[in-house]
CSV table of C-alpha atoms and ligand atoms in Angstrom, one decimal:
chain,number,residue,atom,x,y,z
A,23,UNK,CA,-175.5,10.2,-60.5
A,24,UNK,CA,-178.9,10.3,-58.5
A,25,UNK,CA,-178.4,7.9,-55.3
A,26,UNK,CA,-180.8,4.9,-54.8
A,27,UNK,CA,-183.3,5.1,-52.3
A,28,UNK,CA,-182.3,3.2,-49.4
A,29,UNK,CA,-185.0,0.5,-48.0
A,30,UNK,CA,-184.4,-1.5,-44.8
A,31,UNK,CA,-185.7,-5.3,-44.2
A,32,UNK,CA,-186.6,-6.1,-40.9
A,33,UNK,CA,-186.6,-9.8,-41.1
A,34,UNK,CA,-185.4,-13.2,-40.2
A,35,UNK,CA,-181.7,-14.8,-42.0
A,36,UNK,CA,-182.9,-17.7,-43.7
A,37,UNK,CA,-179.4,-19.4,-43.9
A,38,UNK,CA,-180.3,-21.2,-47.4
A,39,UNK,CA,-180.5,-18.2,-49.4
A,40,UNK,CA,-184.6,-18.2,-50.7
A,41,UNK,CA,-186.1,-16.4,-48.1
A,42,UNK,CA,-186.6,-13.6,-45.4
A,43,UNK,CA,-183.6,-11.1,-45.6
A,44,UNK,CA,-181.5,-13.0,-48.3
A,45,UNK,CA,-184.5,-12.9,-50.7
A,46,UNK,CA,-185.2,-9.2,-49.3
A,47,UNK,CA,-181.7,-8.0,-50.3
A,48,UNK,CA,-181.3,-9.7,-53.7
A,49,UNK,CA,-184.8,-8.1,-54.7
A,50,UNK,CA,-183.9,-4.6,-53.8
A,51,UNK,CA,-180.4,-5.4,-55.4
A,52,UNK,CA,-182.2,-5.7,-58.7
A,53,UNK,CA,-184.6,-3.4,-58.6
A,54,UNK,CA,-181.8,-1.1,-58.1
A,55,UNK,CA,-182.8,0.4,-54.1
A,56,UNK,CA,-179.7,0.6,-51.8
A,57,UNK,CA,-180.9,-2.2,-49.2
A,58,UNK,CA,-180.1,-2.5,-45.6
A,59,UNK,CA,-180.8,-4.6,-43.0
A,60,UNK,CA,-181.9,-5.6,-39.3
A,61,UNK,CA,-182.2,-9.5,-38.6
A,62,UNK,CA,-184.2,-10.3,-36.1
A,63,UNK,CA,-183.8,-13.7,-35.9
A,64,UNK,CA,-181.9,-16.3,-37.1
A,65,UNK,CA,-183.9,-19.8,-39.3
A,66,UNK,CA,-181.7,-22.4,-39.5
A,67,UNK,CA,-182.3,-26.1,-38.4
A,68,UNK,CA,-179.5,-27.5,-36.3
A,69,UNK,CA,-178.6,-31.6,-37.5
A,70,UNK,CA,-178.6,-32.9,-33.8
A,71,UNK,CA,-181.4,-30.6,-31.6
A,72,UNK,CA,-183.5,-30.2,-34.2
A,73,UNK,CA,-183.5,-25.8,-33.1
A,74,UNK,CA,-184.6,-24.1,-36.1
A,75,UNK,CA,-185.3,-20.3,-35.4
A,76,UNK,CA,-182.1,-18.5,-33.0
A,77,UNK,CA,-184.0,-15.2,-32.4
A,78,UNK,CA,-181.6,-12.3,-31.9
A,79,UNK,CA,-181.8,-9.8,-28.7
A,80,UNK,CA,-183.5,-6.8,-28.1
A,81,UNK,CA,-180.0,-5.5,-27.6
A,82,UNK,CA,-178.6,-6.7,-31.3
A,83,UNK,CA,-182.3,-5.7,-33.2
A,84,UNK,CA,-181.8,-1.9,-31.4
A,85,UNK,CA,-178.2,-1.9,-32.2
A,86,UNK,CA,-178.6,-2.8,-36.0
A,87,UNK,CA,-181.2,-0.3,-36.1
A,88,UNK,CA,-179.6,2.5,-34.6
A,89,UNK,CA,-176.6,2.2,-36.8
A,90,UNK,CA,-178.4,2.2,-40.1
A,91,UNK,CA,-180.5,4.9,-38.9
A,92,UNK,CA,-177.3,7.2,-38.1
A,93,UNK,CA,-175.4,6.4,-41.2
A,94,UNK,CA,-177.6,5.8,-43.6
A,95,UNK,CA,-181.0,6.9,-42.9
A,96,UNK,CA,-183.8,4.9,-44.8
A,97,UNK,CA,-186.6,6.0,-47.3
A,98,UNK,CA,-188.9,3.0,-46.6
A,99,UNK,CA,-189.3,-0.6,-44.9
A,100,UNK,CA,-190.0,-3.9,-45.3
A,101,UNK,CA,-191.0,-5.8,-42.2
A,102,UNK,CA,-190.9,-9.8,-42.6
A,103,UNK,CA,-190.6,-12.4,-39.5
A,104,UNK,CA,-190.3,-11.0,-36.2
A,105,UNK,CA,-191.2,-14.0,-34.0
A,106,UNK,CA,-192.1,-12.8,-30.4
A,107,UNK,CA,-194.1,-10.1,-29.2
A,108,UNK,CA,-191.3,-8.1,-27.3
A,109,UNK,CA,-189.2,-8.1,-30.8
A,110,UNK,CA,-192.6,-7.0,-32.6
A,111,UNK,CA,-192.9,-4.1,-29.6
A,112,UNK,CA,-189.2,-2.9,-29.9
A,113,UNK,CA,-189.7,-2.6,-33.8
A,114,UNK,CA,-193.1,-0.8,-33.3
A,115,UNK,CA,-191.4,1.7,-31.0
A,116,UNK,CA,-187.9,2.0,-33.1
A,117,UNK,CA,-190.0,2.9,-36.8
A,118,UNK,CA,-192.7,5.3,-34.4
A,119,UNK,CA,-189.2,7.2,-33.2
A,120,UNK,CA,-188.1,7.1,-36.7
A,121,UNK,CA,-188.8,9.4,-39.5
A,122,UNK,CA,-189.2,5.9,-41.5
A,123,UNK,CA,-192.2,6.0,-44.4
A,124,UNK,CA,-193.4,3.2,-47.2
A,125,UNK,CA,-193.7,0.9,-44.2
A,126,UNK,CA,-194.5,-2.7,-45.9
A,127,UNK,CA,-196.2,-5.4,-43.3
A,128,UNK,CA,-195.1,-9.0,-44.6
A,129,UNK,CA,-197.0,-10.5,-41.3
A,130,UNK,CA,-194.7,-13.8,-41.6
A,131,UNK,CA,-196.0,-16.7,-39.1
A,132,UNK,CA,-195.4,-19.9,-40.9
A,133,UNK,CA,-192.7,-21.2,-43.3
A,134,UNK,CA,-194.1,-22.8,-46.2
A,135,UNK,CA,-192.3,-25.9,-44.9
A,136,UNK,CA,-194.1,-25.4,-41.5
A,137,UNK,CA,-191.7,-23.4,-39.0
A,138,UNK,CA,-193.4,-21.4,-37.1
A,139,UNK,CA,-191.8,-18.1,-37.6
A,140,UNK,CA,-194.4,-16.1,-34.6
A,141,UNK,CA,-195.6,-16.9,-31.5
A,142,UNK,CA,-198.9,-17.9,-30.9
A,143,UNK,CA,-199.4,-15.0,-28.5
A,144,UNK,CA,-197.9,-12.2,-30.4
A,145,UNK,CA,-200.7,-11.9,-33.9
A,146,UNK,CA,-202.5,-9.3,-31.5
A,147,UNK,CA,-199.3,-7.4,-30.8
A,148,UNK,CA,-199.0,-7.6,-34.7
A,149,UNK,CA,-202.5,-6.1,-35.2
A,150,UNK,CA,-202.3,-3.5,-32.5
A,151,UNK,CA,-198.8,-2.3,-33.0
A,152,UNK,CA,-197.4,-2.9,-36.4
A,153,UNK,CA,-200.2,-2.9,-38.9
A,154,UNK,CA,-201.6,0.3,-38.0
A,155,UNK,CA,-198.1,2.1,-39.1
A,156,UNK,CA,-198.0,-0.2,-42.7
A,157,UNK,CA,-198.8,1.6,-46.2
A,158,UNK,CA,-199.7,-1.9,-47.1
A,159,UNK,CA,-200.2,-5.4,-45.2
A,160,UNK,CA,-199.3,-8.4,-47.8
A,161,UNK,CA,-201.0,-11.4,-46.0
A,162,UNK,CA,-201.5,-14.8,-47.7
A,163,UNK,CA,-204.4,-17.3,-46.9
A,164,UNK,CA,-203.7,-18.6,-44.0
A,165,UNK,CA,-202.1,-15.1,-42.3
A,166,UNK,CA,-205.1,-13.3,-43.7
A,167,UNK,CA,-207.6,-16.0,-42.0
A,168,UNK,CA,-205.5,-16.0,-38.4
A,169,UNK,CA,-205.6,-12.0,-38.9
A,170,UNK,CA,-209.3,-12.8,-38.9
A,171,UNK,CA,-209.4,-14.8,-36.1
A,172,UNK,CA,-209.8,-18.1,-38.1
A,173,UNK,CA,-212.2,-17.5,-40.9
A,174,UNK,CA,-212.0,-20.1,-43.9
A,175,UNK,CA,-210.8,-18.2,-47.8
A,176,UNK,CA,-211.6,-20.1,-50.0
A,177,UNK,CA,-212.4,-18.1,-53.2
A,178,UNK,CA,-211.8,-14.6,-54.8
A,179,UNK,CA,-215.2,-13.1,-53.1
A,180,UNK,CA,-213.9,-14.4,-49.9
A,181,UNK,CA,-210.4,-12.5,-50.1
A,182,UNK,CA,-212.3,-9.6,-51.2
A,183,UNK,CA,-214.1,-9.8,-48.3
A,184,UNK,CA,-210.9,-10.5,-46.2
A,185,UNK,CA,-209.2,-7.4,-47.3
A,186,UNK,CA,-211.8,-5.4,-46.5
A,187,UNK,CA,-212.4,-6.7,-43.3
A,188,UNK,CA,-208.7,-6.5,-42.4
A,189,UNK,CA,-208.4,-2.7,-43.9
A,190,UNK,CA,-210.4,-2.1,-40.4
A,191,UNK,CA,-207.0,-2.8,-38.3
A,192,UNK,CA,-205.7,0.2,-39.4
A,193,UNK,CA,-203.0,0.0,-42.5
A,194,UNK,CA,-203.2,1.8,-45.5
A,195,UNK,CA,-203.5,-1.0,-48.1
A,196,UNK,CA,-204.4,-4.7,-47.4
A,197,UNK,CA,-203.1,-7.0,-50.2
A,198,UNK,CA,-204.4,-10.4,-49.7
A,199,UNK,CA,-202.2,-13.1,-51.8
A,200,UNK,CA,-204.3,-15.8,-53.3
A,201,UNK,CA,-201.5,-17.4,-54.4
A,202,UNK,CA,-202.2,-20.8,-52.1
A,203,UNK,CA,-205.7,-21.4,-54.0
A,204,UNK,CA,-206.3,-23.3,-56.9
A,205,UNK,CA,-206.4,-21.8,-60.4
A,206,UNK,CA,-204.7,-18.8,-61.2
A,207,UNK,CA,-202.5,-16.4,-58.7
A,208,UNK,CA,-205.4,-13.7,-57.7
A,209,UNK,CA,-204.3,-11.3,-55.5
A,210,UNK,CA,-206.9,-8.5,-54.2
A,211,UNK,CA,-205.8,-5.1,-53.1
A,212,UNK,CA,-207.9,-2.9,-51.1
A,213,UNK,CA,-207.0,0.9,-50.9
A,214,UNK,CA,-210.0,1.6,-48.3
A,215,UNK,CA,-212.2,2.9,-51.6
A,216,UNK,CA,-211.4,0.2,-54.0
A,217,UNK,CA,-210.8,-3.4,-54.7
A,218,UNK,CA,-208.4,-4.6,-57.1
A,219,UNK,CA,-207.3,-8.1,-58.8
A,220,UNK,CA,-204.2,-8.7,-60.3
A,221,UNK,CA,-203.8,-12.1,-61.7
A,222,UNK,CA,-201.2,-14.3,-62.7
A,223,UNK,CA,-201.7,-17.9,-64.4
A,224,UNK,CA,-200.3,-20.4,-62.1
A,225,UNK,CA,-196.8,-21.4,-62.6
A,226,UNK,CA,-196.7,-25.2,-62.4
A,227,UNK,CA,-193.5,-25.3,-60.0
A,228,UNK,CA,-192.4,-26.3,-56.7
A,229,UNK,CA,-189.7,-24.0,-56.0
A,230,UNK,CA,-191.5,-20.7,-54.7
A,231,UNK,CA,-189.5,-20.7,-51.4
A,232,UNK,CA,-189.3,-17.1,-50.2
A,233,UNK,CA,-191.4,-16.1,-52.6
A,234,UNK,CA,-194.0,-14.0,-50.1
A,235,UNK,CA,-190.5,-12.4,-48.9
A,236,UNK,CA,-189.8,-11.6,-52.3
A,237,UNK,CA,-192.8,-9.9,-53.5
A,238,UNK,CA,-193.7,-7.9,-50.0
A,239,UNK,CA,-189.6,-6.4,-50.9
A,240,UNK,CA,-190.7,-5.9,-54.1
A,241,UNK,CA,-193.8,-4.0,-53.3
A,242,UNK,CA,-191.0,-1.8,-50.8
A,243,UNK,CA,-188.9,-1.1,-53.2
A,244,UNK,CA,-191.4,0.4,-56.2
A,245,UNK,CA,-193.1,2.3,-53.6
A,246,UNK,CA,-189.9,3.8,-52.3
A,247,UNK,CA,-189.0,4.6,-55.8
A,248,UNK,CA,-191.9,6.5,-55.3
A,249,UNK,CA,-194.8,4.6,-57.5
A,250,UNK,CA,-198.4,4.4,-56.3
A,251,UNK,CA,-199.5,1.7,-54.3
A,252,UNK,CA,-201.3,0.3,-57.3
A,253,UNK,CA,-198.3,0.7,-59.5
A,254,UNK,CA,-196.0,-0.9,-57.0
A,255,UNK,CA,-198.4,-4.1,-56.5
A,256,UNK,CA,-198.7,-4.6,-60.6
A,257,UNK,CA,-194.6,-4.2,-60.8
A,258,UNK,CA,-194.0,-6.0,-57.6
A,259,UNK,CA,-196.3,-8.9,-58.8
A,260,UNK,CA,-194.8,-9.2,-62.2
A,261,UNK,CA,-191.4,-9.8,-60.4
A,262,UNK,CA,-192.2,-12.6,-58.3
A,263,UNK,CA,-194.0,-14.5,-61.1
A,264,UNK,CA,-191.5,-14.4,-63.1
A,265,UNK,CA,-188.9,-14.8,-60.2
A,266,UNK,CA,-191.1,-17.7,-59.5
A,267,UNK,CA,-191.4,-19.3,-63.4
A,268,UNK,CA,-187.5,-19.3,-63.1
A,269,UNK,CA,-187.6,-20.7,-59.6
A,270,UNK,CA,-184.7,-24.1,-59.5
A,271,UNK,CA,-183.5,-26.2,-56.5
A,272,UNK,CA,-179.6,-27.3,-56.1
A,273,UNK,CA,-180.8,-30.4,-54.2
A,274,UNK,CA,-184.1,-32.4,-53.5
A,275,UNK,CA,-185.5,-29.9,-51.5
A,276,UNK,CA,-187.5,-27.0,-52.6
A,277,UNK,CA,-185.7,-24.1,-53.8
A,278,UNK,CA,-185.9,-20.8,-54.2
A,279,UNK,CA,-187.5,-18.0,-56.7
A,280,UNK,CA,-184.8,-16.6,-59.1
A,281,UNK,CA,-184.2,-12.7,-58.6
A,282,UNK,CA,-182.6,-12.3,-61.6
A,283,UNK,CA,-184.8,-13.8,-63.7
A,284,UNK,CA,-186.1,-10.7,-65.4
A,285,UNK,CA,-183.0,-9.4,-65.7
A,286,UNK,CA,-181.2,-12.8,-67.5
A,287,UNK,CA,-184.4,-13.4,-69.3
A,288,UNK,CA,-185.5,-9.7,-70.7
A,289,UNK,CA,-188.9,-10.6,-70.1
A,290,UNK,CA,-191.0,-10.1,-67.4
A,291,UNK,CA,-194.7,-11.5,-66.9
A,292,UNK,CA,-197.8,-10.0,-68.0
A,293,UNK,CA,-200.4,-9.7,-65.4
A,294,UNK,CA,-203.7,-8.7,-65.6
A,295,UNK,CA,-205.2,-6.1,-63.4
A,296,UNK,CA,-208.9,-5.6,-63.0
A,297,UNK,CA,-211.2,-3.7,-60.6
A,298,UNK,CA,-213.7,-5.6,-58.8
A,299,UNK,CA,-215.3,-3.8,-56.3
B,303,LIG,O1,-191.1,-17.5,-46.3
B,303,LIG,C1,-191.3,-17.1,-45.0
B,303,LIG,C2,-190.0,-16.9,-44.3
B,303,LIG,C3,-189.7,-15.6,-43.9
B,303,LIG,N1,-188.6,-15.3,-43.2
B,303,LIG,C4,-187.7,-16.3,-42.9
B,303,LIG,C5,-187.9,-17.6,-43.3
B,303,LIG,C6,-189.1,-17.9,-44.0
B,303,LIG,C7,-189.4,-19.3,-44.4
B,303,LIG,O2,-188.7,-20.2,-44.1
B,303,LIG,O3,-187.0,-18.6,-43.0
B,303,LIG,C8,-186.5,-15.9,-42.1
């Protein structure tokens, strides 16, 4: 039997399950890539202080690293939250002594429930360091606008624009995810030639916690596979709507997307794909 390709998540532990490496691990679980992982911090909000992210050490992040490295070896990454500048430095110098490839940039800064996942001070470290190595950089609206140092998206022209504008810092791909505007999900990929839309109708749902995490593993996993960047996007996309049509919540609070949903259901979402520029 041909052995899966073996992804890593660099990423925050969201302790209930929907997001950052739990979400990371169940996607590559069912898209069938042998995950791994390095967490560098831990989300999690304590009853009496109120503390909600526990970032790791330098120490632990280089540890976890080096060990999957030596035993395992990885065919491609997915980074999610990384929280301060030194952690986003230490990951920027472990991949660049790495023979690591498909390097996906999730640039994480704010929970949809409002933690703030990075430091102010460290979106330049981000730009400078990290998204230059990326195949692809999967902002959403308000990542892609503080990537751009504050500018307003507010329709599909303007995250076409966005993506072309961010292309300039240096990664591959830019995927901006319209998914926080009104109407359908548009998303707009731009390869540094071409601009792309793939567009999903809007699932009328609450529960879409993780589901950023969720697609930019996605997108990891089909491109380890070995897909085009195109192809991964359209497959990767078709996952987290669906993931997110079968999104459910245990309690009052929102919950997460379903992995399995594809799987349980048969069925996965059509989406359409156009070019647009
Ligand atoms: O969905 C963004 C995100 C990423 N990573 C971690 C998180 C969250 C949201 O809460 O907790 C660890």
């Amino acid at each position: 039997m041909e052995l899966p390709a073996r992804v890593v998540t660099i990423a925050g532990s969201a302790a209930g399950g929907s997001a950052g490496i739990q979400a990371d691990l169940k996607t590559f679980q069912e898209l069938d890539v042998y995950g791994m992982s390095v967490v560098t911090a831990i989300v999690g909000k304590h009853p009496e202080t109120g503390k909600n992210v526990h970032p790791q050490t330098i120490e632990a992040i280089e540890a976890q690293f080096s060990t999957l490295n030596r035993q395992v070896g990885m065919d491609g990454v997915k980074i999610g939250m990384l929280f301060s500048k030194e952690v986003i430095g230490t990951v920027a110098h472990l991949l660049g002594d790495s023979a690591a490839d498909h390097i996906v940039v999730d640039p994480v800064m704010v929970g949809k429930m409002g933690s703030q996942l990075l430091d102010d001070d460290a979106i330049d470290k981000l730009k400078d360091e990290l998204v230059p190595m990326a195949e692809i950089i999967t902002p959403n609206v308000p990542e892609a606008s503080l990537l751009l140092g504050g500018r307003s998206l507010e329709s599909v022209e303007a995250l076409k624009q966005a993506a072309v504008d961010l292309h300039q810092l240096g990664a591959g791909n830019v995927l901006v995810k319209g998914g926080r505007l009104t109407g359908p999900a548009v998303d707009v990929l731009y390869d540094g030639h071409k601009v792309t839309s793939f567009t999903a109708p809007r699932v009328d749902t609450v529960n879409t916690s993780g589901a950023g995490c969720t697609y930019s593993a996605a997108i990891a996993a089909y491109l380890t596979k070995g897909t085009t960047v195109e192809k991964a996007v359209l497959e990767a996309k078709r996952f987290v709507t669906t993931a997110i049509e079968y999104g459910f919540s245990y309690t009052e609070i929102v919950g997460p997307t379903y992995h399995a949903a594809i799987r349980k259901s048969g069925v996965a979402h059509e989406i359409k794909v156009e070019t647009i520029g």
